[in-house]
């Protein structure tokens, strides 16, 4: 399974996430990620940000409406064996 490394701005701490699924909405790419590859786990949605220098970064989606809408999309994309909480 593919991984992405996320760096917290406040602490500079890095977290390695497994990419469970990805989708695109209104031209923006979103990743559904989790710290665990299998089993029950809390999931996060990351939004891809294209920097002017061409570098790609990600930020956590924290807007409740955006999380709800994307959560519905990701729920449809995931198979029955995956149990994640948003």
mmCIF file of C-alpha atoms in Angstrom:
data_model
loop_
_atom_site.group_PDB
_atom_site.id
_atom_site.type_symbol
_atom_site.label_atom_id
_atom_site.label_comp_id
_atom_site.label_asym_id
_atom_site.label_seq_id
_atom_site.Cartn_x
_atom_site.Cartn_y
_atom_site.Cartn_z
ATOM 1 C CA UNK A 1 0.000 0.000 0.000
ATOM 2 C CA UNK A 2 1.253 3.472 -0.875
ATOM 3 C CA UNK A 3 2.306 5.844 1.896
ATOM 4 C CA UNK A 4 2.531 9.598 2.310
ATOM 5 C CA UNK A 5 4.540 11.462 4.935
ATOM 6 C CA UNK A 6 2.683 14.339 6.557
ATOM 7 C CA UNK A 7 4.501 17.015 8.574
ATOM 8 C CA UNK A 8 2.604 18.893 11.273
ATOM 9 C CA UNK A 9 3.319 22.612 10.894
ATOM 10 C CA UNK A 10 3.055 23.392 14.610
ATOM 11 C CA UNK A 11 5.553 20.800 15.851
ATOM 12 C CA UNK A 12 7.411 19.727 12.686
ATOM 13 C CA UNK A 13 6.493 16.154 13.704
ATOM 14 C CA UNK A 14 6.150 13.734 10.794
ATOM 15 C CA UNK A 15 3.457 11.080 10.533
ATOM 16 C CA UNK A 16 3.489 8.271 8.012
ATOM 17 C CA UNK A 17 0.021 7.601 6.603
ATOM 18 C CA UNK A 18 -1.204 4.740 4.436
ATOM 19 C CA UNK A 19 -3.258 5.896 1.456
ATOM 20 C CA UNK A 20 -6.541 3.979 1.583
ATOM 21 C CA UNK A 21 -8.249 5.714 -1.339
ATOM 22 C CA UNK A 22 -8.086 8.836 -3.465
ATOM 23 C CA UNK A 23 -10.595 10.914 -5.376
ATOM 24 C CA UNK A 24 -10.857 14.174 -7.247
ATOM 25 C CA UNK A 25 -13.575 16.761 -6.684
ATOM 26 C CA UNK A 26 -13.829 20.046 -8.583
ATOM 27 C CA UNK A 27 -10.297 19.568 -9.901
ATOM 28 C CA UNK A 28 -8.807 19.037 -6.423
ATOM 29 C CA UNK A 29 -7.235 15.724 -5.408
ATOM 30 C CA UNK A 30 -8.083 14.283 -1.974
ATOM 31 C CA UNK A 31 -6.526 11.341 -0.139
ATOM 32 C CA UNK A 32 -8.173 9.165 2.481
ATOM 33 C CA UNK A 33 -5.363 8.130 4.820
ATOM 34 C CA UNK A 34 -4.871 6.161 8.021
ATOM 35 C CA UNK A 35 -1.951 5.449 10.349
ATOM 36 C CA UNK A 36 -2.727 1.697 10.153
ATOM 37 C CA UNK A 37 -2.739 -0.330 6.975
ATOM 38 C CA UNK A 38 -5.391 -2.806 8.144
ATOM 39 C CA UNK A 39 -7.995 -3.159 10.865
ATOM 40 C CA UNK A 40 -10.108 -0.543 12.579
ATOM 41 C CA UNK A 41 -8.510 2.848 12.443
ATOM 42 C CA UNK A 42 -9.277 6.543 12.491
ATOM 43 C CA UNK A 43 -9.054 8.063 9.029
ATOM 44 C CA UNK A 44 -8.118 11.532 7.824
ATOM 45 C CA UNK A 45 -8.753 13.352 4.580
ATOM 46 C CA UNK A 46 -5.851 15.238 3.031
ATOM 47 C CA UNK A 47 -6.269 17.894 0.353
ATOM 48 C CA UNK A 48 -3.575 18.272 -2.306
ATOM 49 C CA UNK A 49 -2.142 21.761 -2.655
ATOM 50 C CA UNK A 50 -0.103 22.629 -5.744
ATOM 51 C CA UNK A 51 2.652 25.083 -4.824
ATOM 52 C CA UNK A 52 3.825 27.660 -7.364
ATOM 53 C CA UNK A 53 7.225 25.963 -7.592
ATOM 54 C CA UNK A 54 5.488 22.753 -8.714
ATOM 55 C CA UNK A 55 5.875 21.004 -5.367
ATOM 56 C CA UNK A 56 2.845 19.144 -4.049
ATOM 57 C CA UNK A 57 1.886 19.432 -0.390
ATOM 58 C CA UNK A 58 -1.119 18.229 1.569
ATOM 59 C CA UNK A 59 -3.238 19.802 4.283
ATOM 60 C CA UNK A 60 -5.786 18.132 6.544
ATOM 61 C CA UNK A 61 -9.399 18.869 5.684
ATOM 62 C CA UNK A 62 -11.032 20.246 8.800
ATOM 63 C CA UNK A 63 -14.123 21.980 7.423
ATOM 64 C CA UNK A 64 -17.093 19.913 8.658
ATOM 65 C CA UNK A 65 -19.123 20.313 5.446
ATOM 66 C CA UNK A 66 -16.160 19.341 3.269
ATOM 67 C CA UNK A 67 -15.387 16.325 5.490
ATOM 68 C CA UNK A 68 -19.021 15.167 5.333
ATOM 69 C CA UNK A 69 -19.222 15.449 1.546
ATOM 70 C CA UNK A 70 -15.894 13.709 0.986
ATOM 71 C CA UNK A 71 -16.687 11.097 3.631
ATOM 72 C CA UNK A 72 -19.735 10.028 1.628
ATOM 73 C CA UNK A 73 -17.654 9.729 -1.538
ATOM 74 C CA UNK A 74 -14.914 7.724 0.171
ATOM 75 C CA UNK A 75 -17.481 5.466 1.883
ATOM 76 C CA UNK A 76 -18.810 4.495 -1.553
ATOM 77 C CA UNK A 77 -15.308 3.857 -2.896
ATOM 78 C CA UNK A 78 -14.188 1.635 -0.017
ATOM 79 C CA UNK A 79 -14.981 -2.044 0.124
ATOM 80 C CA UNK A 80 -16.961 -3.658 2.950
ATOM 81 C CA UNK A 81 -13.825 -4.956 4.742
ATOM 82 C CA UNK A 82 -12.509 -1.497 5.535
ATOM 83 C CA UNK A 83 -13.843 0.104 8.714
ATOM 84 C CA UNK A 84 -12.732 3.713 9.217
ATOM 85 C CA UNK A 85 -14.006 6.643 11.268
ATOM 86 C CA UNK A 86 -13.805 10.242 10.081
#
